[in-house]
Coordinates of C-alpha atoms and ligand atoms in Angstrom, one line a residue:
M125 CA 126.7 148.9 94.1
S126 CA 129.9 148.7 96.1
E127 CA 130.4 151.3 98.8
K128 CA 132.9 154.2 98.6
I129 CA 132.9 155.8 102.1
L130 CA 134.6 159.2 102.6
V131 CA 135.5 160.0 106.2
I132 CA 136.5 163.7 106.8
G133 CA 138.3 164.5 110.1
A134 CA 139.6 160.9 110.2
N135 CA 142.7 161.6 112.4
G136 CA 140.6 162.6 115.4
Q137 CA 139.3 160.7 118.4
I138 CA 136.3 159.2 116.7
G139 CA 137.7 159.1 113.1
T140 CA 140.6 156.8 114.0
E141 CA 138.2 154.2 115.5
L142 CA 135.4 154.7 112.9
V143 CA 137.8 154.2 109.9
A144 CA 139.1 151.0 111.4
A145 CA 135.6 149.7 112.0
L146 CA 134.3 150.7 108.6
R147 CA 137.4 149.1 106.9
G148 CA 136.7 145.9 108.9
I149 CA 133.2 145.8 107.4
Y150 CA 133.6 147.2 103.9
G151 CA 137.3 146.5 103.2
A152 CA 140.3 148.9 103.4
E153 CA 139.9 150.1 99.8
A154 CA 136.3 151.1 100.2
V155 CA 137.0 153.7 103.0
I156 CA 138.8 156.9 102.1
A157 CA 140.2 158.5 105.3
S158 CA 140.9 162.2 105.1
D159 CA 142.1 165.0 107.3
L160 CA 144.0 168.3 107.3
K161 CA 147.4 166.7 107.8
S162 CA 149.1 163.3 107.2
P163 CA 147.5 160.2 108.8
V164 CA 148.1 159.5 112.4
Y165 CA 149.8 156.2 113.3
A166 CA 146.5 154.3 113.8
L167 CA 145.5 155.1 110.2
R168 CA 148.9 154.4 108.7
K169 CA 148.7 151.0 110.4
N170 CA 145.4 149.8 108.9
S171 CA 146.3 151.0 105.4
G172 CA 143.8 152.2 102.9
P173 CA 143.3 155.3 100.8
Y174 CA 144.1 158.6 102.5
E175 CA 143.7 162.1 101.3
I176 CA 144.7 165.5 102.7
V177 CA 141.4 167.5 102.7
N178 CA 140.4 170.8 104.1
V179 CA 136.6 170.8 104.4
L180 CA 136.6 174.6 104.2
D181 CA 138.4 174.6 100.8
K182 CA 135.6 174.1 98.3
D183 CA 137.9 173.4 95.3
N184 CA 139.9 170.8 97.2
L185 CA 136.7 169.1 98.5
H186 CA 135.0 169.2 95.1
H187 CA 138.0 167.4 93.6
I188 CA 137.8 164.7 96.3
F189 CA 134.1 164.1 95.6
E190 CA 134.8 163.9 91.8
K191 CA 137.7 161.6 92.3
Y192 CA 135.9 159.1 94.5
N193 CA 132.2 159.7 93.9
P194 CA 131.4 158.5 97.5
T195 CA 128.2 156.6 98.3
Q196 CA 128.5 157.6 102.0
V197 CA 130.2 160.5 103.7
Y198 CA 131.0 160.9 107.4
L199 CA 131.9 164.5 108.4
L200 CA 133.8 164.5 111.7
A201 CA 135.9 167.7 111.3
A202 CA 134.8 170.2 114.0
I203 CA 136.1 172.3 116.9
L204 CA 134.8 171.0 120.2
S205 CA 133.4 172.8 123.2
A206 CA 136.4 173.9 125.2
V207 CA 138.6 175.0 122.2
G208 CA 135.5 176.6 120.7
E209 CA 135.2 179.0 123.6
Q210 CA 138.8 180.1 122.9
K211 CA 138.2 180.6 119.2
P212 CA 134.5 181.3 118.8
K213 CA 134.5 182.6 115.2
V214 CA 136.9 179.9 114.0
A215 CA 134.7 177.2 115.6
W216 CA 131.5 178.7 114.1
D217 CA 133.1 178.9 110.6
L218 CA 134.5 175.3 110.6
N219 CA 131.4 173.7 112.2
M220 CA 128.9 175.5 110.0
T221 CA 130.7 176.2 106.7
G222 CA 132.2 172.7 106.7
L223 CA 128.8 171.1 107.2
L224 CA 127.2 173.2 104.4
H225 CA 129.9 172.3 102.0
I226 CA 129.3 168.6 102.7
L227 CA 125.5 168.9 102.4
D228 CA 125.8 170.8 99.1
F229 CA 128.3 168.4 97.5
S230 CA 126.4 165.4 98.8
V231 CA 123.3 166.7 97.0
E232 CA 125.3 167.5 93.8
F233 CA 127.1 164.1 93.7
K234 CA 124.0 162.1 94.8
V235 CA 125.6 160.7 97.9
E236 CA 123.4 157.9 99.3
K237 CA 123.9 158.6 103.0
V238 CA 125.6 161.3 105.1
F239 CA 126.6 161.1 108.8
W240 CA 127.3 164.2 110.8
P241 CA 127.5 164.0 114.6
S242 CA 125.7 166.4 116.9
S243 CA 126.3 166.5 120.7
I244 CA 124.7 166.7 124.1
A245 CA 126.0 170.3 123.8
V246 CA 122.8 171.3 121.9
F247 CA 121.1 171.5 125.3
G248 CA 121.5 174.4 127.7
P249 CA 120.8 175.7 131.2
H250 CA 117.0 175.7 130.7
S251 CA 116.8 172.2 129.3
P252 CA 115.7 169.5 131.8
Q253 CA 119.0 168.1 133.2
Q254 CA 117.9 164.7 134.2
Q255 CA 116.8 162.2 131.5
T256 CA 116.8 165.1 129.0
P257 CA 114.2 164.3 126.4
Q258 CA 114.6 164.4 122.6
Y259 CA 112.3 167.4 122.4
C260 CA 112.5 170.2 125.0
V261 CA 113.8 173.8 125.5
M262 CA 117.2 174.1 123.9
D263 CA 119.2 177.2 124.8
P264 CA 122.9 176.2 124.4
N265 CA 125.3 178.9 125.5
T266 CA 128.5 177.7 123.9
V267 CA 129.5 178.4 120.3
Y268 CA 130.0 174.7 119.9
G269 CA 126.5 174.0 121.3
F270 CA 124.7 176.4 119.1
S271 CA 126.7 175.4 116.0
K272 CA 125.6 171.9 116.6
L273 CA 121.9 173.0 117.1
A274 CA 122.1 175.0 113.9
G275 CA 123.7 172.0 112.2
E276 CA 120.9 169.8 113.2
R277 CA 118.4 172.2 111.7
W278 CA 120.4 172.3 108.4
C279 CA 120.5 168.5 108.3
E280 CA 116.7 168.2 108.7
Y281 CA 116.3 170.9 106.1
Y282 CA 118.4 169.1 103.5
F283 CA 116.5 165.9 104.2
T284 CA 113.1 167.6 103.8
K285 CA 114.0 170.0 100.9
Y286 CA 116.4 167.9 98.8
G287 CA 115.7 164.4 100.0
L288 CA 119.3 164.0 101.3
D289 CA 119.5 160.9 103.5
V290 CA 121.4 162.5 106.4
R291 CA 121.6 160.9 109.8
S292 CA 122.9 162.1 113.1
L293 CA 123.5 161.3 116.8
R294 CA 123.8 163.6 119.8
Y295 CA 126.9 161.9 121.1
P296 CA 127.6 162.1 124.9
G297 CA 131.2 162.5 126.0
L298 CA 133.2 159.7 124.3
I299 CA 135.8 157.6 126.1
G300 CA 138.3 155.4 124.2
W301 CA 141.9 154.2 124.5
R302 CA 143.0 154.3 120.9
A303 CA 143.1 158.1 120.5
N304 CA 143.1 161.2 122.6
P305 CA 140.3 163.7 122.7
G306 CA 140.6 167.0 120.8
G307 CA 139.5 169.8 123.2
G308 CA 136.2 169.1 124.8
T309 CA 134.6 169.5 128.3
T310 CA 134.3 165.7 128.8
D311 CA 138.0 165.1 128.0
Y312 CA 138.8 164.6 131.7
A313 CA 137.2 161.1 131.5
V314 CA 140.0 160.0 129.1
H315 CA 142.9 161.9 130.6
I316 CA 142.2 160.4 134.0
F317 CA 143.0 156.9 132.8
H318 CA 146.4 157.9 131.3
Q319 CA 147.4 159.7 134.5
A320 CA 146.1 156.9 136.7
L321 CA 148.4 154.5 134.9
K322 CA 151.4 156.9 134.5
T323 CA 151.5 158.6 137.9
G324 CA 148.7 157.2 140.1
K325 CA 147.2 160.7 140.4
Y326 CA 144.9 163.0 138.5
E327 CA 143.8 166.6 139.0
S328 CA 140.3 166.9 137.5
F329 CA 139.2 170.2 135.9
L330 CA 135.6 169.3 136.7
S331 CA 134.3 169.2 140.3
A332 CA 133.8 165.9 142.1
D333 CA 130.0 165.8 141.7
T334 CA 129.7 167.0 138.1
A335 CA 127.5 164.3 136.4
L336 CA 127.6 164.1 132.6
P337 CA 126.3 161.7 130.0
M338 CA 129.2 159.6 128.7
M339 CA 129.7 156.6 126.4
Y340 CA 132.4 154.1 125.7
M341 CA 133.8 154.4 122.1
D342 CA 132.9 150.9 121.1
D343 CA 129.3 151.6 121.9
A344 CA 129.5 154.9 120.0
I345 CA 130.9 153.3 116.9
R346 CA 128.3 150.5 117.0
A347 CA 125.5 153.1 117.4
T348 CA 126.8 155.0 114.4
I349 CA 127.1 152.0 112.1
T350 CA 123.7 150.7 113.3
L351 CA 122.0 154.0 112.6
M352 CA 123.7 154.2 109.2
N353 CA 122.6 150.7 108.3
A354 CA 119.0 151.2 109.5
P355 CA 116.3 151.2 106.7
A356 CA 115.7 154.8 105.7
G357 CA 112.0 154.5 106.7
E358 CA 112.9 153.6 110.2
V359 CA 115.0 156.8 110.7
T360 CA 112.2 159.1 111.9
I361 CA 114.5 161.8 113.3
R362 CA 116.5 163.8 110.7
S363 CA 117.9 166.4 113.1
A364 CA 119.8 164.2 115.5
Y365 CA 118.9 161.3 117.9
N366 CA 119.5 161.5 121.7
L367 CA 121.9 158.7 122.6
A368 CA 122.6 157.5 126.1
G369 CA 125.4 155.3 127.5
I370 CA 126.6 155.9 131.1
S371 CA 126.2 158.9 133.4
F372 CA 128.8 159.4 136.1
T373 CA 130.8 162.1 138.1
P374 CA 134.6 162.4 138.3
A375 CA 134.3 161.0 141.9
Q376 CA 132.4 158.0 140.8
L377 CA 134.9 157.3 137.9
A378 CA 137.8 157.7 140.3
D379 CA 136.2 155.2 142.8
E380 CA 135.8 152.7 140.0
I381 CA 139.5 153.2 138.9
K382 CA 140.6 152.7 142.5
K383 CA 139.1 149.2 142.4
H384 CA 141.9 148.4 139.9
I385 CA 144.6 150.8 141.1
P386 CA 144.1 151.0 144.9
G387 CA 146.5 153.9 145.5
F388 CA 145.0 156.2 142.8
E389 CA 144.3 159.7 144.0
I390 CA 142.1 162.3 142.5
T391 CA 142.2 166.0 143.3
Y392 CA 140.1 168.9 141.9
V393 CA 141.2 172.3 140.6
D394 CA 139.6 175.4 142.2
S395 CA 138.2 176.8 139.1
D396 CA 138.2 176.0 135.3
P397 CA 136.2 177.5 132.5
R398 CA 135.0 174.1 131.4
Q399 CA 133.0 173.8 134.7
A400 CA 130.5 176.3 133.5
I401 CA 130.1 174.4 130.2
A402 CA 129.5 171.1 132.0
D403 CA 127.0 172.8 134.4
S404 CA 124.9 173.9 131.4
W405 CA 124.7 170.4 130.0
P406 CA 122.4 167.4 130.8
K407 CA 123.3 165.0 133.5
S408 CA 121.6 162.0 131.8
I409 CA 119.8 161.5 128.5
D410 CA 116.5 159.9 127.5
D411 CA 117.1 158.0 124.2
T412 CA 113.7 156.4 123.8
Y413 CA 113.6 157.2 120.1
A414 CA 116.9 155.5 119.3
Q415 CA 115.7 152.5 121.2
K416 CA 112.4 152.3 119.4
D417 CA 113.5 153.3 115.9
W418 CA 116.7 151.2 115.4
G419 CA 117.0 149.1 118.6
W420 CA 119.7 151.0 120.4
E421 CA 121.1 149.5 123.6
P422 CA 124.5 150.2 125.1
E423 CA 126.8 147.3 126.1
Y424 CA 129.2 149.1 128.4
D425 CA 128.4 150.2 132.0
L426 CA 130.9 152.0 134.2
P427 CA 132.7 148.9 135.6
K428 CA 133.0 147.2 132.2
M429 CA 134.3 150.4 130.5
V430 CA 136.9 151.1 133.2
Q431 CA 138.1 147.5 133.1
D432 CA 138.5 147.6 129.3
M433 CA 140.2 151.0 129.3
L434 CA 142.8 149.9 131.8
V435 CA 143.5 146.6 130.2
N436 CA 144.1 148.2 126.8
L437 CA 145.9 151.3 128.0
K438 CA 148.4 149.7 130.3
D439 CA 150.7 148.5 127.5
I440 CA 150.5 151.9 125.7
V441 CA 151.0 154.7 128.3
Ligands
LIG51 P1 138.7 165.6 117.1 O1 139.0 167.0 117.5 O2 139.4 164.5 117.8 O3 138.9 165.4 115.6 C1 138.5 166.3 114.6 C2 139.4 166.1 113.4 O4 139.0 167.0 112.4 C3 140.9 166.3 113.6 O5 141.7 165.2 113.2 C4 141.2 167.6 112.8 O6 142.5 167.6 112.3 C5 140.2 167.5 111.7 N1 139.9 168.8 111.1 C6 139.9 170.0 111.7 N2 139.6 171.0 110.8 C7 139.5 170.4 109.6 C8 139.3 170.8 108.3 N3 139.2 172.1 108.0 N4 139.3 169.9 107.3 C9 139.4 168.6 107.5 N5 139.7 168.1 108.8 C10 139.7 169.0 109.8 O7 137.1 165.4 117.2 P2 136.3 164.1 117.6 O8 136.2 163.9 119.0 O9 136.8 162.9 116.7 O10 134.8 164.5 117.1 C11 134.3 164.2 115.8 C12 133.0 164.8 115.7 O11 132.1 164.2 116.7 C13 132.8 166.3 115.9 O12 131.8 166.8 115.1 C14 132.4 166.4 117.3 O13 131.7 167.6 117.6 C15 131.5 165.2 117.5 N6 131.4 164.8 118.9 C16 132.4 164.3 119.5 C17 132.3 163.9 120.9 C18 133.4 163.4 121.7 O14 133.3 163.1 122.9 N7 134.6 163.1 121.0 C19 131.0 164.1 121.5 C20 130.0 164.6 120.8 C21 130.2 165.0 119.4
LIG52 C1 132.9 168.1 124.2 O1 133.1 167.9 125.5 O2 133.0 169.1 123.6 C2 132.5 166.8 123.5 C3 131.0 166.7 123.4 C4 130.2 166.2 124.5 O3 130.4 167.2 122.4 N1 133.0 165.7 124.1

């Protein structure tokens, strides 16, 4: 059967890249991009079906499922960590109700596979911070984090109870040049490239030595598609897989950028609410299960990522 792939939240940092990658594999017509508002430039460019969808509007969403009868659904609509702390109830509602709508309609319309991303934000201050394992104490203290942890429990529940083939990754902070991030704690690691090229300076909202797990977008998209194409029997985790790329601090990232832009200067703000969020998250991730189950291996280390970001961004910013 030919694929019909519905991507919800397609205008965002991941969606713009994922839609392009899926259209490259399955053809433009097979991938229905959707979001609250009209398509961003990147999606208008690689034309294919586009729908205005509000994942919280059940009638609207039901109509889209009826119209396309999707074989795969990717739910990317969410409020991320930093914005979530400004609007906790709105974040909880979108992140939970949106997911439950998708899980319910996916069961009703017999969707073959569902992808919903979790995050390193599911971990909290009592989780081990170095090489954080798949299974450990999890006490997230942001609304975003505990909405993702609850979402993981729902995904596993729908798999166990209804046989829904739902798959998920705990993405680290994602860094790409094609789209801007939408309000997370790891966003500094994208903004820094834009400012380095525009002004030669960047003021980081995280302190110099704040190590966080990060990943280049090309690796994240490849991990997502690899997981979605893995035989169902090999997907042994139905909550969400730990996924590791690169871990670094703002100071280490700045040093790497300086190798390309020697005059680049980084300074640090005195205090920012995102620091407390970052301090509660892992510094590095153990992704043994992803390696064993579906052969995960990242391609981008810090020097390769920085080189690629600067080469691609220099003609855009
Ligand atoms: P983003 O904020 O860039 O994009 C989210 C998109 O969802 C936006 O285009 C927005 O318009 C859309 N949206 C918001 N409310 C909607 C609604 N009611 N109906 C339909 N669309 C709606 O986010 P992103 O960075 O692309 O993240 C996508 C997913 O991946 C999220 O679940 C996020 O938690 C997860 N994730 C992202 C990262 C990262 O570093 N980007 C890391 C871990 C997990
Ligand atoms: C955020 O910072 O909120 C996201 C994430 C790691 O989930 N980038």
